[in-house]
Short mmCIF file of C-alpha atoms and ligand atoms in Angstrom, two decimals:
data_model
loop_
_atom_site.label_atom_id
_atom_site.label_comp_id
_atom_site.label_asym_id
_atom_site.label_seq_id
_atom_site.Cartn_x
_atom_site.Cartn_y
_atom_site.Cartn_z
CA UNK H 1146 0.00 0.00 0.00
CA UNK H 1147 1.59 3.34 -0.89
CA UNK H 1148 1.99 5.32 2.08
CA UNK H 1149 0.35 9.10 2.57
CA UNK H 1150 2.64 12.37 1.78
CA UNK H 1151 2.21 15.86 3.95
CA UNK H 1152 0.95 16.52 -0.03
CA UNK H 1153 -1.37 13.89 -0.55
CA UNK H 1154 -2.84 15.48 3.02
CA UNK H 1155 -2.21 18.81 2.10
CA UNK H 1156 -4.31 17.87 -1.37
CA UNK H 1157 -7.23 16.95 0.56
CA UNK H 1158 -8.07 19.36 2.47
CA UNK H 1159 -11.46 21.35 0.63
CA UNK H 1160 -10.46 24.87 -0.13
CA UNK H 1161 -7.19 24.72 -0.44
CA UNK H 1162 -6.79 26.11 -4.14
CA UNK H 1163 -7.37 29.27 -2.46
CA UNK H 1164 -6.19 29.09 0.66
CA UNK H 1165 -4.92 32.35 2.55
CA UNK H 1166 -5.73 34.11 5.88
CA UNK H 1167 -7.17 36.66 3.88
CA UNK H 1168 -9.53 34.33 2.27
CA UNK H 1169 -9.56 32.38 6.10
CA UNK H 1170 -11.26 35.98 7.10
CA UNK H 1171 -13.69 36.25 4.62
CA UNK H 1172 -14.87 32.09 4.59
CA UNK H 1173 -14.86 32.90 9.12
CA UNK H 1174 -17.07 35.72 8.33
CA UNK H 1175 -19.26 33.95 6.00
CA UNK H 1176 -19.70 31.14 8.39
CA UNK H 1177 -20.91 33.40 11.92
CA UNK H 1178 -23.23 34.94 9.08
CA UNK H 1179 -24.33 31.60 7.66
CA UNK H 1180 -24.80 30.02 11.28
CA UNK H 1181 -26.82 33.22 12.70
CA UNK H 1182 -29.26 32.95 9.93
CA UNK H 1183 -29.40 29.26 9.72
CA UNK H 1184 -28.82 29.10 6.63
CA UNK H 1185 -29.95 26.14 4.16
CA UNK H 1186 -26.33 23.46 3.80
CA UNK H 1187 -26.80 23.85 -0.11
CA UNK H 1188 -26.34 27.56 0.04
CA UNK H 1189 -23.14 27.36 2.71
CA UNK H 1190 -21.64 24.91 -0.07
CA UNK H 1191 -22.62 26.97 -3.23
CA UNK H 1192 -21.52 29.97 -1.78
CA UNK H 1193 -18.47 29.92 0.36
CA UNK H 1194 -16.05 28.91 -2.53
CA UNK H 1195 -15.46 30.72 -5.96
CA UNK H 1196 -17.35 29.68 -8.81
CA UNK H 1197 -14.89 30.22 -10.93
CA UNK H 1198 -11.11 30.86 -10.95
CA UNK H 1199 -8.25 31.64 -13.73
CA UNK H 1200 -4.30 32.05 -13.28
CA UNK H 1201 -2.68 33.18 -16.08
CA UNK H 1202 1.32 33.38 -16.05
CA UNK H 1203 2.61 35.41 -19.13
CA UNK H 1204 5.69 37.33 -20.26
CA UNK H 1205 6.29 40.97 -20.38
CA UNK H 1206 8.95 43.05 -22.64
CA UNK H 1207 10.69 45.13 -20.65
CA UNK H 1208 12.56 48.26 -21.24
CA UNK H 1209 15.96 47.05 -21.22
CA UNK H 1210 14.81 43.98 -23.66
CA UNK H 1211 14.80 41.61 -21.54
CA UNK H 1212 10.94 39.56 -20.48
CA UNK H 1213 10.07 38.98 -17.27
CA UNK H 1214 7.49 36.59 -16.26
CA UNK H 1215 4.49 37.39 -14.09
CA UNK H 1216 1.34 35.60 -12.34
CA UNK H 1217 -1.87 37.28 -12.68
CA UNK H 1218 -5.22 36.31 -11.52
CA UNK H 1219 -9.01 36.79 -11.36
CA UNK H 1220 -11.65 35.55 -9.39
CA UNK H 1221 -15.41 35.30 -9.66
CA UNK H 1222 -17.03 34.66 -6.84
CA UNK H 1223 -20.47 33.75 -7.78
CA UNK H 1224 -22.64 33.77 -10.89
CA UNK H 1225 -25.73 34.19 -9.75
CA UNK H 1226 -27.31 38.00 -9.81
CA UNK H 1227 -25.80 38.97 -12.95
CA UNK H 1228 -22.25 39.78 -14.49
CA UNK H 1229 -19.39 39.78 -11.86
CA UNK H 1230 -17.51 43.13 -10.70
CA UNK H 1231 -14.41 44.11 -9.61
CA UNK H 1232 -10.97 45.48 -9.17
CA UNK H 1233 -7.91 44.33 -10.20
CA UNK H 1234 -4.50 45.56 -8.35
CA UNK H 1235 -1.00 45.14 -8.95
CA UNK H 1236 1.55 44.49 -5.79
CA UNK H 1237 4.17 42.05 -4.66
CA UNK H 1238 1.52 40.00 -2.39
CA UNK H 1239 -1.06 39.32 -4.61
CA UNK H 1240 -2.12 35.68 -4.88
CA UNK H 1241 -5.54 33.58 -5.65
CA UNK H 1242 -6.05 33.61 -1.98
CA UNK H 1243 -6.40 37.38 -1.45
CA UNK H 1244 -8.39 37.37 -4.76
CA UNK H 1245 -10.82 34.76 -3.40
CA UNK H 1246 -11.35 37.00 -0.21
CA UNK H 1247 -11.58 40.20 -2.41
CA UNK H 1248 -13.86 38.76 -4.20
CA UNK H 1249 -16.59 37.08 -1.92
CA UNK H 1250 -16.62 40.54 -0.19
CA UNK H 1251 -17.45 41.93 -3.16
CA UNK H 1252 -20.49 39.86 -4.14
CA UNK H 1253 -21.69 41.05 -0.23
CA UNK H 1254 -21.20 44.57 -1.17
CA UNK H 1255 -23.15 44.53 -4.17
CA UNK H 1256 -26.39 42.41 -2.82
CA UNK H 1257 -26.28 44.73 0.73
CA UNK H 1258 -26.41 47.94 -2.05
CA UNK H 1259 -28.80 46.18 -4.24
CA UNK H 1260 -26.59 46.31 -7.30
CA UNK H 1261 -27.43 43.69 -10.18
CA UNK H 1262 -23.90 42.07 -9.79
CA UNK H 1263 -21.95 39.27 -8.37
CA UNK H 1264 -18.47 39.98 -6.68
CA UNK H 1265 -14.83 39.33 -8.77
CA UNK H 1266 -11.42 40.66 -7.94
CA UNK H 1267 -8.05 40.12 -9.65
CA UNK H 1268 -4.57 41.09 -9.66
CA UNK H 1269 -1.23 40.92 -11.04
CA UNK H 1270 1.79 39.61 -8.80
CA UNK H 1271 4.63 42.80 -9.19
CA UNK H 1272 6.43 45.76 -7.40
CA UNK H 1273 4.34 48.02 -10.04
CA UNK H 1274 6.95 51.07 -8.11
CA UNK H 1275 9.80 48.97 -10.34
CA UNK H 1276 8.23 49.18 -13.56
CA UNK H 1277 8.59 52.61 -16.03
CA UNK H 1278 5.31 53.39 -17.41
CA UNK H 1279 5.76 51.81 -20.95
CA UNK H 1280 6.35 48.09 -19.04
CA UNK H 1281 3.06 48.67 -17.03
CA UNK H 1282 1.18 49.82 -20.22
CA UNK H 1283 2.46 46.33 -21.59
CA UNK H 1284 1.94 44.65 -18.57
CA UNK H 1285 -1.46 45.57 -18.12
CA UNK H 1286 -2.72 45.02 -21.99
CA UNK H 1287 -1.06 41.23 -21.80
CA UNK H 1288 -3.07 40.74 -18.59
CA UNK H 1289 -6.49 41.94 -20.32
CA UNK H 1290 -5.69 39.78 -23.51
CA UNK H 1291 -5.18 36.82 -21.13
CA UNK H 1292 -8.71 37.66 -19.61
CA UNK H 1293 -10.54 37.88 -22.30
CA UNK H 1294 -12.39 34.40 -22.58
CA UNK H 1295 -14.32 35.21 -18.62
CA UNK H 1296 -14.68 39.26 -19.28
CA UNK H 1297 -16.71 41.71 -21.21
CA UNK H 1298 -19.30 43.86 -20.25
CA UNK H 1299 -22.28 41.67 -19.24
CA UNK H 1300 -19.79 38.79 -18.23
CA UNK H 1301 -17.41 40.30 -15.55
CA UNK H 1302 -16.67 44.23 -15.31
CA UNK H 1303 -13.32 45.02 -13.78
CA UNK H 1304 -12.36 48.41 -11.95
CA UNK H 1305 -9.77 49.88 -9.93
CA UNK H 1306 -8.22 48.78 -7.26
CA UNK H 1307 -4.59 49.25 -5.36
CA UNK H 1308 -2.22 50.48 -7.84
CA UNK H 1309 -3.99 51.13 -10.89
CA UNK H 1310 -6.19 53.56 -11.87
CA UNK H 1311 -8.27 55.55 -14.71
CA UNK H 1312 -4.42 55.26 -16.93
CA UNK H 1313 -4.29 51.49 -16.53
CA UNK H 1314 -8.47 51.21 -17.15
CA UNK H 1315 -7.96 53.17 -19.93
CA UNK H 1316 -5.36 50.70 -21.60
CA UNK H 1317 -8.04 47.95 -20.40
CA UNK H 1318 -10.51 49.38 -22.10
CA UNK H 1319 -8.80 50.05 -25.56
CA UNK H 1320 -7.26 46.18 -25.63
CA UNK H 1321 -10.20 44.81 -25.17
CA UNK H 1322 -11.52 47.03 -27.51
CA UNK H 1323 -8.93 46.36 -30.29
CA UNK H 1324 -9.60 42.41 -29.57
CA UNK H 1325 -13.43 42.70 -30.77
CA UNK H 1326 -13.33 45.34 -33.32
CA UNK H 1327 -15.30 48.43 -31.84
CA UNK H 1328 -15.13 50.80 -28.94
CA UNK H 1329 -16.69 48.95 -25.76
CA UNK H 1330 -16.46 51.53 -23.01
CA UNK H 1331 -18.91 49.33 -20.59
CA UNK H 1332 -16.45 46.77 -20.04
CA UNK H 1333 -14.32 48.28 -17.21
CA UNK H 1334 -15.01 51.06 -14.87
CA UNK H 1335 -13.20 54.10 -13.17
CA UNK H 1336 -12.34 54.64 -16.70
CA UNK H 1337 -11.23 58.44 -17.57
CA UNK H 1338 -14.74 61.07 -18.17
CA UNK H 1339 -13.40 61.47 -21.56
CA UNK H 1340 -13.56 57.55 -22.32
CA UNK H 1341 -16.94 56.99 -20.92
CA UNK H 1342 -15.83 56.90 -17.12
CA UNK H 1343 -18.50 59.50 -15.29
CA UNK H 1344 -17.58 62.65 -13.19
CA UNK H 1345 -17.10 61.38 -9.40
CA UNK H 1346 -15.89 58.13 -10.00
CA UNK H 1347 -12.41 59.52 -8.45
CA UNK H 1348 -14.16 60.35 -5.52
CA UNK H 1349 -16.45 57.98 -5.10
CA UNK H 1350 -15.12 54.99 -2.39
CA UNK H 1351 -13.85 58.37 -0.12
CA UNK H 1352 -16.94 60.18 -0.31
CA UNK H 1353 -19.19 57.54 0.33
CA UNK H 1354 -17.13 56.61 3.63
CA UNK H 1355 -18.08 59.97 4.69
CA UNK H 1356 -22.02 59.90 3.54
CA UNK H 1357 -21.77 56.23 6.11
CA UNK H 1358 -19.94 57.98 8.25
CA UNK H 1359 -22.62 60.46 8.76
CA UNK H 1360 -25.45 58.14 8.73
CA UNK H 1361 -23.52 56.41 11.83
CA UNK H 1362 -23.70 59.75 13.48
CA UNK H 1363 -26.98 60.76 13.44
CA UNK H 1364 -27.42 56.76 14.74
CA UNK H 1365 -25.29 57.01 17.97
CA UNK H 1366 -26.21 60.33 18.63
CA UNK H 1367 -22.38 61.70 17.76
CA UNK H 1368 -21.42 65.18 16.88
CA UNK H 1369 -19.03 64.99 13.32
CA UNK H 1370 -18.09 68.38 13.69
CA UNK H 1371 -16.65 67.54 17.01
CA UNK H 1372 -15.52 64.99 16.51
CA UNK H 1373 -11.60 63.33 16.06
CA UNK H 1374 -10.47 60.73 13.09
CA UNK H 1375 -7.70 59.46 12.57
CA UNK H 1376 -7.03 57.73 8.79
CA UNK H 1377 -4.47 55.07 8.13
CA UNK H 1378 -3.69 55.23 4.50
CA UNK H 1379 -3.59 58.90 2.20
CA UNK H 1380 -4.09 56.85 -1.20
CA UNK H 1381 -7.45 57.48 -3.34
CA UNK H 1382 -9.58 56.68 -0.54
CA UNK H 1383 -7.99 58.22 2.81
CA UNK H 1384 -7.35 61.57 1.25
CA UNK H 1385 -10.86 61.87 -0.13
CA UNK H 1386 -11.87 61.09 3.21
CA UNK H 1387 -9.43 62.74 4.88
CA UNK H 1388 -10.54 66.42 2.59
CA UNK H 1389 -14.29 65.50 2.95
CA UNK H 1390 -13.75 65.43 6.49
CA UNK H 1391 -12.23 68.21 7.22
CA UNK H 1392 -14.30 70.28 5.07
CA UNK H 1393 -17.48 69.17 6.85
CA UNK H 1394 -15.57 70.19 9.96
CA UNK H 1395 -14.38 67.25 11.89
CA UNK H 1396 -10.74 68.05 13.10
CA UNK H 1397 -8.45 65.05 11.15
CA UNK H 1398 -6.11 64.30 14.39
CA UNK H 1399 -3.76 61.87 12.20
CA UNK H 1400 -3.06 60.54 8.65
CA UNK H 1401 -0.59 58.24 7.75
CA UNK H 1402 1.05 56.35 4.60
CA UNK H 1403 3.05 53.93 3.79
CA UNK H 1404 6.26 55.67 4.41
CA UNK H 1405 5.14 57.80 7.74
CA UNK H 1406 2.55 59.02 9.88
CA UNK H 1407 1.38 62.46 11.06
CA UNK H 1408 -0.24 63.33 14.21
CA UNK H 1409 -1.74 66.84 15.52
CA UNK H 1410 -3.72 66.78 18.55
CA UNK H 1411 -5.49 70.42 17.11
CA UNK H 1412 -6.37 68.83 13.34
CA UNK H 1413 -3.72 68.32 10.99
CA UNK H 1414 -4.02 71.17 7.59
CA UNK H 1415 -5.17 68.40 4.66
CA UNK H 1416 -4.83 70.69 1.53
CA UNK H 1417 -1.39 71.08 2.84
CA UNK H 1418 -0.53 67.13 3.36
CA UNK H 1419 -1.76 66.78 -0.02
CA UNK H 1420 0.36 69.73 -1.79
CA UNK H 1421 2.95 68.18 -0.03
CA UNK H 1422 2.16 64.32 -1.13
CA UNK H 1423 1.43 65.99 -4.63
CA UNK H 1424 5.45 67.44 -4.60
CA UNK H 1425 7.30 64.76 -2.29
CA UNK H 1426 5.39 61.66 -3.70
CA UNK H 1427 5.03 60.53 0.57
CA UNK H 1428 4.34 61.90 3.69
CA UNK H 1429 8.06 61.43 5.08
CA UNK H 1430 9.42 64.37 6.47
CA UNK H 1431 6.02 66.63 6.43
CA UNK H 1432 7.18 69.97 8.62
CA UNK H 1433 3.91 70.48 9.79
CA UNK H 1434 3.34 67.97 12.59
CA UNK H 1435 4.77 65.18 14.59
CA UNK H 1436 5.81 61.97 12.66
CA UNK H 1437 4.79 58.51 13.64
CA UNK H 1438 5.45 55.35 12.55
CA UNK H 1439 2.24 53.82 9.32
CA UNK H 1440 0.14 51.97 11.71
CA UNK H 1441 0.59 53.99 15.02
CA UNK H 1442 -1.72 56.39 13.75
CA UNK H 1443 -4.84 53.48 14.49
CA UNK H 1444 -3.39 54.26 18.00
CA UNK H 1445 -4.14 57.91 18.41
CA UNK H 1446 -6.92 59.43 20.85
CA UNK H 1447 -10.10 60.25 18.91
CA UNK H 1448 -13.67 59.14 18.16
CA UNK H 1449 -13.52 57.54 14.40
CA UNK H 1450 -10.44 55.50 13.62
CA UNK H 1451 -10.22 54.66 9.77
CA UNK H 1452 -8.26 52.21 8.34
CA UNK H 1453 -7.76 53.34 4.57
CA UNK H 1454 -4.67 51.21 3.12
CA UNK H 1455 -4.48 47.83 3.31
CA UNK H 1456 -6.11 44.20 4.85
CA UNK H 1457 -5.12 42.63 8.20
CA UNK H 1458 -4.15 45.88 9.74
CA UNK H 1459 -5.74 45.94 12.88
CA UNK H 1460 -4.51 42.64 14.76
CA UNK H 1461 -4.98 40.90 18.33
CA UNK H 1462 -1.82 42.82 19.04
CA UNK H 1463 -2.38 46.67 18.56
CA UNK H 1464 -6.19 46.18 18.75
CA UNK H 1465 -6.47 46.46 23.00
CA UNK H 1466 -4.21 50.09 22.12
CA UNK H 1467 -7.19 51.69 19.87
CA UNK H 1468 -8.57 54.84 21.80
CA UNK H 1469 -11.88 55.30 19.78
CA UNK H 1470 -15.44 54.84 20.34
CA UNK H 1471 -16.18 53.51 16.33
CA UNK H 1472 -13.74 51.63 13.66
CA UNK H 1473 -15.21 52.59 9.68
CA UNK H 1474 -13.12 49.78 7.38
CA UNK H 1475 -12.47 52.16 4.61
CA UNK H 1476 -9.95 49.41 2.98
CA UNK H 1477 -11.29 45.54 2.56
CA UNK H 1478 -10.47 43.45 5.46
CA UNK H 1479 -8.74 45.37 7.52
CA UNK H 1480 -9.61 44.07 10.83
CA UNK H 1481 -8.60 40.20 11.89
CA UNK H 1482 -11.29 38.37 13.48
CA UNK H 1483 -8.96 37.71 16.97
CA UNK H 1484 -8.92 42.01 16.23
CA UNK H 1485 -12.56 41.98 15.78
CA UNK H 1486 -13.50 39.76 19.03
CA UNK H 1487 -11.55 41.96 21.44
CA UNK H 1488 -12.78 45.37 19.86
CA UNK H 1489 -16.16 43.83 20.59
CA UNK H 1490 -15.17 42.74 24.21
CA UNK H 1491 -13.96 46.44 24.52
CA UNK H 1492 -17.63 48.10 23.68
CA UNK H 1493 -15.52 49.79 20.27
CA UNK H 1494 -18.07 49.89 17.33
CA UNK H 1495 -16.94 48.50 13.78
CA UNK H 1496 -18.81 49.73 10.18
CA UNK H 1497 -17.64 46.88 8.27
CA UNK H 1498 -15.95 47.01 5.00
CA UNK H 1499 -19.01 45.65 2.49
CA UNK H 1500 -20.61 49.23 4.03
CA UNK H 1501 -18.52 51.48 4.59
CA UNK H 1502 -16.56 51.75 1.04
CA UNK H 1503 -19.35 50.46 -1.19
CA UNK H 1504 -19.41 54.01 -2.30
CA UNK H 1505 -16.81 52.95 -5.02
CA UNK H 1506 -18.70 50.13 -6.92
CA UNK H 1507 -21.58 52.07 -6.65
CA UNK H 1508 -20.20 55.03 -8.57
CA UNK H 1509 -18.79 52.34 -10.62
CA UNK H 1510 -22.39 50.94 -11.52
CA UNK H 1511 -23.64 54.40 -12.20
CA UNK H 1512 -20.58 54.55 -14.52
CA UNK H 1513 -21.88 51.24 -16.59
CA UNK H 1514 -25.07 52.36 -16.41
CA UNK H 1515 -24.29 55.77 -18.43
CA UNK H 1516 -21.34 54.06 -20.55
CA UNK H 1517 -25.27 51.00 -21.59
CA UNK H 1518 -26.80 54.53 -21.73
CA UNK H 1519 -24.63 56.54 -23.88
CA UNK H 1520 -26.12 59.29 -21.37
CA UNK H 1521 -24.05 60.99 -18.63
CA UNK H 1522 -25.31 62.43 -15.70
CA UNK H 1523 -23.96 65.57 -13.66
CA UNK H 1524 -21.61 65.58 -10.91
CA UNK H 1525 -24.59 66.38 -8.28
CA UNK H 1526 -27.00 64.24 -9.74
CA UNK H 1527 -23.84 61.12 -8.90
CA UNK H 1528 -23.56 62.49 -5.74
CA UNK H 1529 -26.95 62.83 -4.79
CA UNK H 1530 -27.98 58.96 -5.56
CA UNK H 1531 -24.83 58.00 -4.14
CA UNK H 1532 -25.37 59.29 -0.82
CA UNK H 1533 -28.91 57.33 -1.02
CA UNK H 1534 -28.11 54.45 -1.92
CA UNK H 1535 -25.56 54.12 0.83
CA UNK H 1536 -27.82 55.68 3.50
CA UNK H 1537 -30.89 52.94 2.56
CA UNK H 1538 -28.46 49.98 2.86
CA UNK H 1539 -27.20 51.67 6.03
CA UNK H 1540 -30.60 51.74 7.14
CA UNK H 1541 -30.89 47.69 5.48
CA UNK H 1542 -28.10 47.11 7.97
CA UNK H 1543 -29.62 48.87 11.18
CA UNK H 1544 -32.62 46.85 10.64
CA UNK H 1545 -30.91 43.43 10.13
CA UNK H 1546 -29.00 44.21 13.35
CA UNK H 1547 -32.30 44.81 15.71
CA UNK H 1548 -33.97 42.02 13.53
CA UNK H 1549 -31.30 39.32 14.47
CA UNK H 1550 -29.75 40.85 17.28
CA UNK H 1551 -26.30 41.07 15.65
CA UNK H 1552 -23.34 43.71 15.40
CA UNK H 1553 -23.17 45.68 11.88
CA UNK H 1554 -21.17 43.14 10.37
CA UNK H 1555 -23.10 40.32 10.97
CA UNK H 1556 -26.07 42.02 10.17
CA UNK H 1557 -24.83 43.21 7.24
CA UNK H 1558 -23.46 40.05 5.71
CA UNK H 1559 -27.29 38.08 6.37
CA UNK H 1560 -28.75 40.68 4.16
CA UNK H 1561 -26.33 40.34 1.41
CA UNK H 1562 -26.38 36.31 1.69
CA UNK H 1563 -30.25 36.28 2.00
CA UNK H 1564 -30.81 38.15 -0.91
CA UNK H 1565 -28.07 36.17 -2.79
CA UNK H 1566 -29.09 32.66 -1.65
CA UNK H 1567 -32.85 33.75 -1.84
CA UNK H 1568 -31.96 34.35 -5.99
CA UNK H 1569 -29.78 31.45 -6.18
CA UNK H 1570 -32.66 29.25 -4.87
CA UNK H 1571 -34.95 30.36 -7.47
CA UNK H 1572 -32.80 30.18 -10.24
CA UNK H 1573 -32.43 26.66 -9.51
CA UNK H 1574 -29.75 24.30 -10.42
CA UNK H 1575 -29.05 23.87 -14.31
CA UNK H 1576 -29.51 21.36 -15.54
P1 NAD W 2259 -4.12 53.51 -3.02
O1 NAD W 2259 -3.08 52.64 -3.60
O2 NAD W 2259 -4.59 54.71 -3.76
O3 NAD W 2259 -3.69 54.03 -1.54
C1 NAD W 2259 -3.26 53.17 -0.53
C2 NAD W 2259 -2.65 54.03 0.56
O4 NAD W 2259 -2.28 53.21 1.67
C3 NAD W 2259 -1.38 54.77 0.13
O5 NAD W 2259 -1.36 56.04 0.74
C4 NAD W 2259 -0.28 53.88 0.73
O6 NAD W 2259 0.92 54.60 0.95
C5 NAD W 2259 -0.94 53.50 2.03
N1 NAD W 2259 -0.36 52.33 2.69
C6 NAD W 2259 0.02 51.15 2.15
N2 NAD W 2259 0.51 50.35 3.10
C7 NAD W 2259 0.44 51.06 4.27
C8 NAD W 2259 0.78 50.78 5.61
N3 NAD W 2259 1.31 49.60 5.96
N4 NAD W 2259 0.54 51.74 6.55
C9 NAD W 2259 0.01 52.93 6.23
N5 NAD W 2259 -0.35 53.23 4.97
C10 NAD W 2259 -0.13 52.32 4.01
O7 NAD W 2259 -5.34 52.51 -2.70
P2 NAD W 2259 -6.85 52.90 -2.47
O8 NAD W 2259 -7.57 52.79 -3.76
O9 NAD W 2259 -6.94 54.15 -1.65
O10 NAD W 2259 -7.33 51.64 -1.60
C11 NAD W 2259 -7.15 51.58 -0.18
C12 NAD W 2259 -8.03 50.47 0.36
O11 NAD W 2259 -9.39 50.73 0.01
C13 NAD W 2259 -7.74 49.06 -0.17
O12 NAD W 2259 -8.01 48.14 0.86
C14 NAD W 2259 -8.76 48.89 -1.28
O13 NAD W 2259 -9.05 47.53 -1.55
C15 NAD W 2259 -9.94 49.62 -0.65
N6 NAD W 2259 -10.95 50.05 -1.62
C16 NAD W 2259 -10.63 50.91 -2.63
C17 NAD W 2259 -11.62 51.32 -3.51
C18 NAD W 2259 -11.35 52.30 -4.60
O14 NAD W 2259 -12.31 52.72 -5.29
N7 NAD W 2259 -10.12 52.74 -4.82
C19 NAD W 2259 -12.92 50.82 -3.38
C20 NAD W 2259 -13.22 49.97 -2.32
C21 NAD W 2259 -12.22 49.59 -1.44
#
C-alpha cells in the first residue's frame, strides 16, 4: 500500500486552491453569518467557494529587452445575480487567496447595495513602483488579452483597485476594444470622463465613507463636527476622506502612509498634506506635525479611527491600544477576526468594510449604467444617488442588526447572503 505524503494530506483538504488568511477571514465571516441565519447546507456549499477561478502566467517586454514573467489572476465569486464586478490591483503579495477573499466581499457589497452584480477581484503579482510606465502599459494590456475568454461587459466588469487607476483602465478598455473590433467603453469602470468613465468616479469609495460615516452619526447620537479621526492610508480613498472630512468640519487628528505618519492633537491642515504628497510623492518628512510610525496612527486618541490602506491591519496585538469609540473599514479586510472579538469585548463599534466603502462600486455601476446609456449624468445628480443608496443599505443594515440581534457586520453580511441565496434558490440548479 503506498503510504500518505504531507501533499497527498495537504491535497485533501477542501479549499485549499485558495487558501490564505485573507480568504480564512472572509470564509470565518461567512460562516458566523451563515450560522446566525441558519442558513440552508446547499447555500453554505454553493456559496463559500469561488465559482470560478483563472491564473494566467505570461511574459512581459521590458525596457531594457529583456521579459520577465508574471502571475496574474481573477476571481469570480459567484454567478448568480448577474455579471461579476471588480478590481484588479498590482503588488508584490497578490495571490488567488487574497483574490478569493476580495472577491466574496465583493459579491456582499453589491447584494447589501442592491446592485445587479456578483463579486470578482483580480490582480497581477509585481512591485508596479519597479516598472517605467511603458512596461506597465504592456503589462497591463497582456493581462487583459489573457482575460478575455471570462470578461466583457455583461460577463465580468473590472475596476480599480490598489495600484492602478483611470491610466491602466484606460489601456483595459482600448485592448479589449482592439480584440473585438469596436469601442466597448462598458467593459471596465473608473475609466477616464473622456472615455466613458462618469464625473465622481475619483471620488467615489472616499466620499461615500463619509455619507456612512454620517449616517452612523446621526445613529449614535455623535457630533461629526466635534468629533476626532484618525485615517491610516492617504491613497485614493484616505485623502478623499481625509478632505471630505475636514471640510465638513471634523478636526483630522492623524493621517498616515506607507512611508510615515502624522499626528496633531489640534487637526492636521489636509490641503497642505496633499500639496505636499502631490510634490514629495510621501508623507516622510512633512514639517507640519509630529511623525509617527504607518500603523501607530490606528493608536491615536479620537472618536472615528479609519483604516484606509491595506487588509489585516488591525490585529490581536495593537487592537487592546485603539482609543476610539467607532472603527469605519475604509480598505477591505482590515480588521482580523482575533482584532474583531476583542474590539467587541472592549464596547468599540466596527462599520464593516461591504458598508462602509461600497461608495466605489456604486459610482462604478452608475458609470456602466451611463457608458449602456450613452447618457451621462452631472456631478450632483452622482452624488446625490450616491449618498442614497448608501444611506438605505445603512438603514438595510440597522434593521438586520435589531432584527437578528447582531453587530453591523453580521447584520450586514445576512442581508447580502439572504438576498443572494434567496436568488440562487430560485434560479435553480441547471440542468
Ligand atoms: P491607493 O493605492 O490609492 O492608496 C493606498 C494608501 O495606503 C497609500 O497612501 C499607501 O501609501 C498607504 N499604505 C500602504 N501600506 C500602508 C501601511 N502599511 N501603513 C500605512 N499606509 C499604508 O489605494 P486605495 O484605492 O486608496 O485603496 C485603499 C483600500 O481601500 C484598499 O483596501 C482597497 O481595496 C480599498 N478600496 C478601494 C476602492 C477604490 O475605489 N479605490 C474601493 C473599495 C475599497
Amino acid at each position: 500500500m503506498a503510504t500518505q505524503t504531507q501533499d497527498d494530506v495537504d491535497d485533501a483538504v477542501p479549499g485549499r486552491e485558495w487558501a490564505s488568511a485573507l480568504y480564512r477571514q472572509s470564509t470565518d465571516q461567512f460562516d458566523r453569518a451563515a450560522e446566525l441565519l441558519e442558513l440552508d447546507p446547499e447555500f453554505v456549499t454553493r456559496l463559500s467557494e469561488p465559482r470560478r477561478s483563472i491564473v494566467v502566467n505570461f511574459p512581459v517586454r521590458l525596457d531594457s529587452g529583456g521579459v520577465l514573467g508574471l502571475t496574474g489572476y481573477r476571481v469570480q465569486h459567484t454567478l448568480t445575480m448577474g455579471p461579476t464586478k471588480g478590481g484588479f490591483r498590482y503588488g508584490p503579495d497578490v495571490s488567488l487567496g487574497e483574490c478569493s477573499a476580495l472577491a466574496m466581499w465583493m459579491t456582499w457589497k453589491c447584494a447589501l447595495l442592491g446592485l445587479p452584480y456578483g463579486g470578482a477581484k483580480g490582480g497581477v503579482r509585481c512591485t508596479p513602483a519597479q516598472l517605467s510606465v511603458h512596461e506597465l502599459e504592456r503589462l497591463t494590456r497582456r493581462y487583459a488579452a489573457e482575460l478575455i475568454p471570462v470578461i466583457g461587459p455583461d460577463r465580468d466588469i473590472p475596476a480599480p483597485d490598489m495600484a492602478t487607476g483611470e491610466r491602466e483602465m484606460a489601456w483595459f478598455m482600448d485592448t479589449y476594444s482592439q480584440m473585438v473590433g469596436h469601442s466597448v467603453f462598458e467593459v471596465v469602470t473608473g475609466k477616464p470622463v473622456v472615455l466613458g468613465g462618469t464625473t465622481g468616479r475619483r471620488e467615489a469609495t472616499g466620499l461615500g465613507v463619509v455619507y456612512v460615516i454620517e449616517a452612523m452619526c446621526e445613529k449614535i447620537g455623535m457630533d461629526l463636527r466635534e468629533a476626532r479621526v484618525a485615517i491610516q492610508g492617504f491613497g485614493n480613498v484616505g485623502a478623499v476622506a481625509a478632505s471630505e472630512l475636514h471640510a465638513i468640519g471634523a478636526r483630522v487628528v492623524a493621517v498616515s502612509d506607507h512611508s510615515a505618519g502624522v499626528v496633531d492633537a489640534d487637526g492636521l491642515d489636509i490641503a497642505a498634506l496633499a500639496r505636499w504628497t502631490a510634490q514629495n510623492g510621501v508623507l516622510e518628512g512633512y514639517p507640519g506635525a509630529t511623525q509617527v510610525g504607518p500603523r501607530d496612527v490606528l493608536e491615536v486618541p479620537c472618536e472615528i479611527v479609519i483604516p484606509a490602506a491595506r487588509e489585516r491591519q488591525i490585529t490581536a496585538e495593537n487592537a487592546p491600544r485603539l482609543q476610539c469609540q467607532v472603527v469605519v473599514e475604509a480598505a477591505n479586510g482590515p480588521t482580523t477576526p482575533e482584532a474583531e472579538a476583542i474590539l467587541h469585548e472592549r464596547g468599540i463599534l466596527i462599520v464593516p468594510d461591504v458598508l462602509a466603502n461600497a461608495g466605489g462600486v456604486t459610482v462604478s455601476y452608475f458609470e456602466w449604467v451611463q457608458d449602456h446609456q450613452r447618457y451621462s449624468w452631472d456631478e450632483l445628480d452622482v452624488q446625490e444617488r450616491l449618498r442614497r443608496q448608501l444611506r438605505a443599505a445603512f438603514g438595510r443594515v440597522i434593521d438586520a442588526a435589531d432584527r437578528l440581534g447582531c453587530d453591523w457586520r453580521m447584520a450586514a453580511l445576512s442581508v447580502a447572503i439572504e438576498r443572494v441565496s434567496q436568488a440562487a434558490r430560485m434560479r435553480g440548479i441547471y440542468p
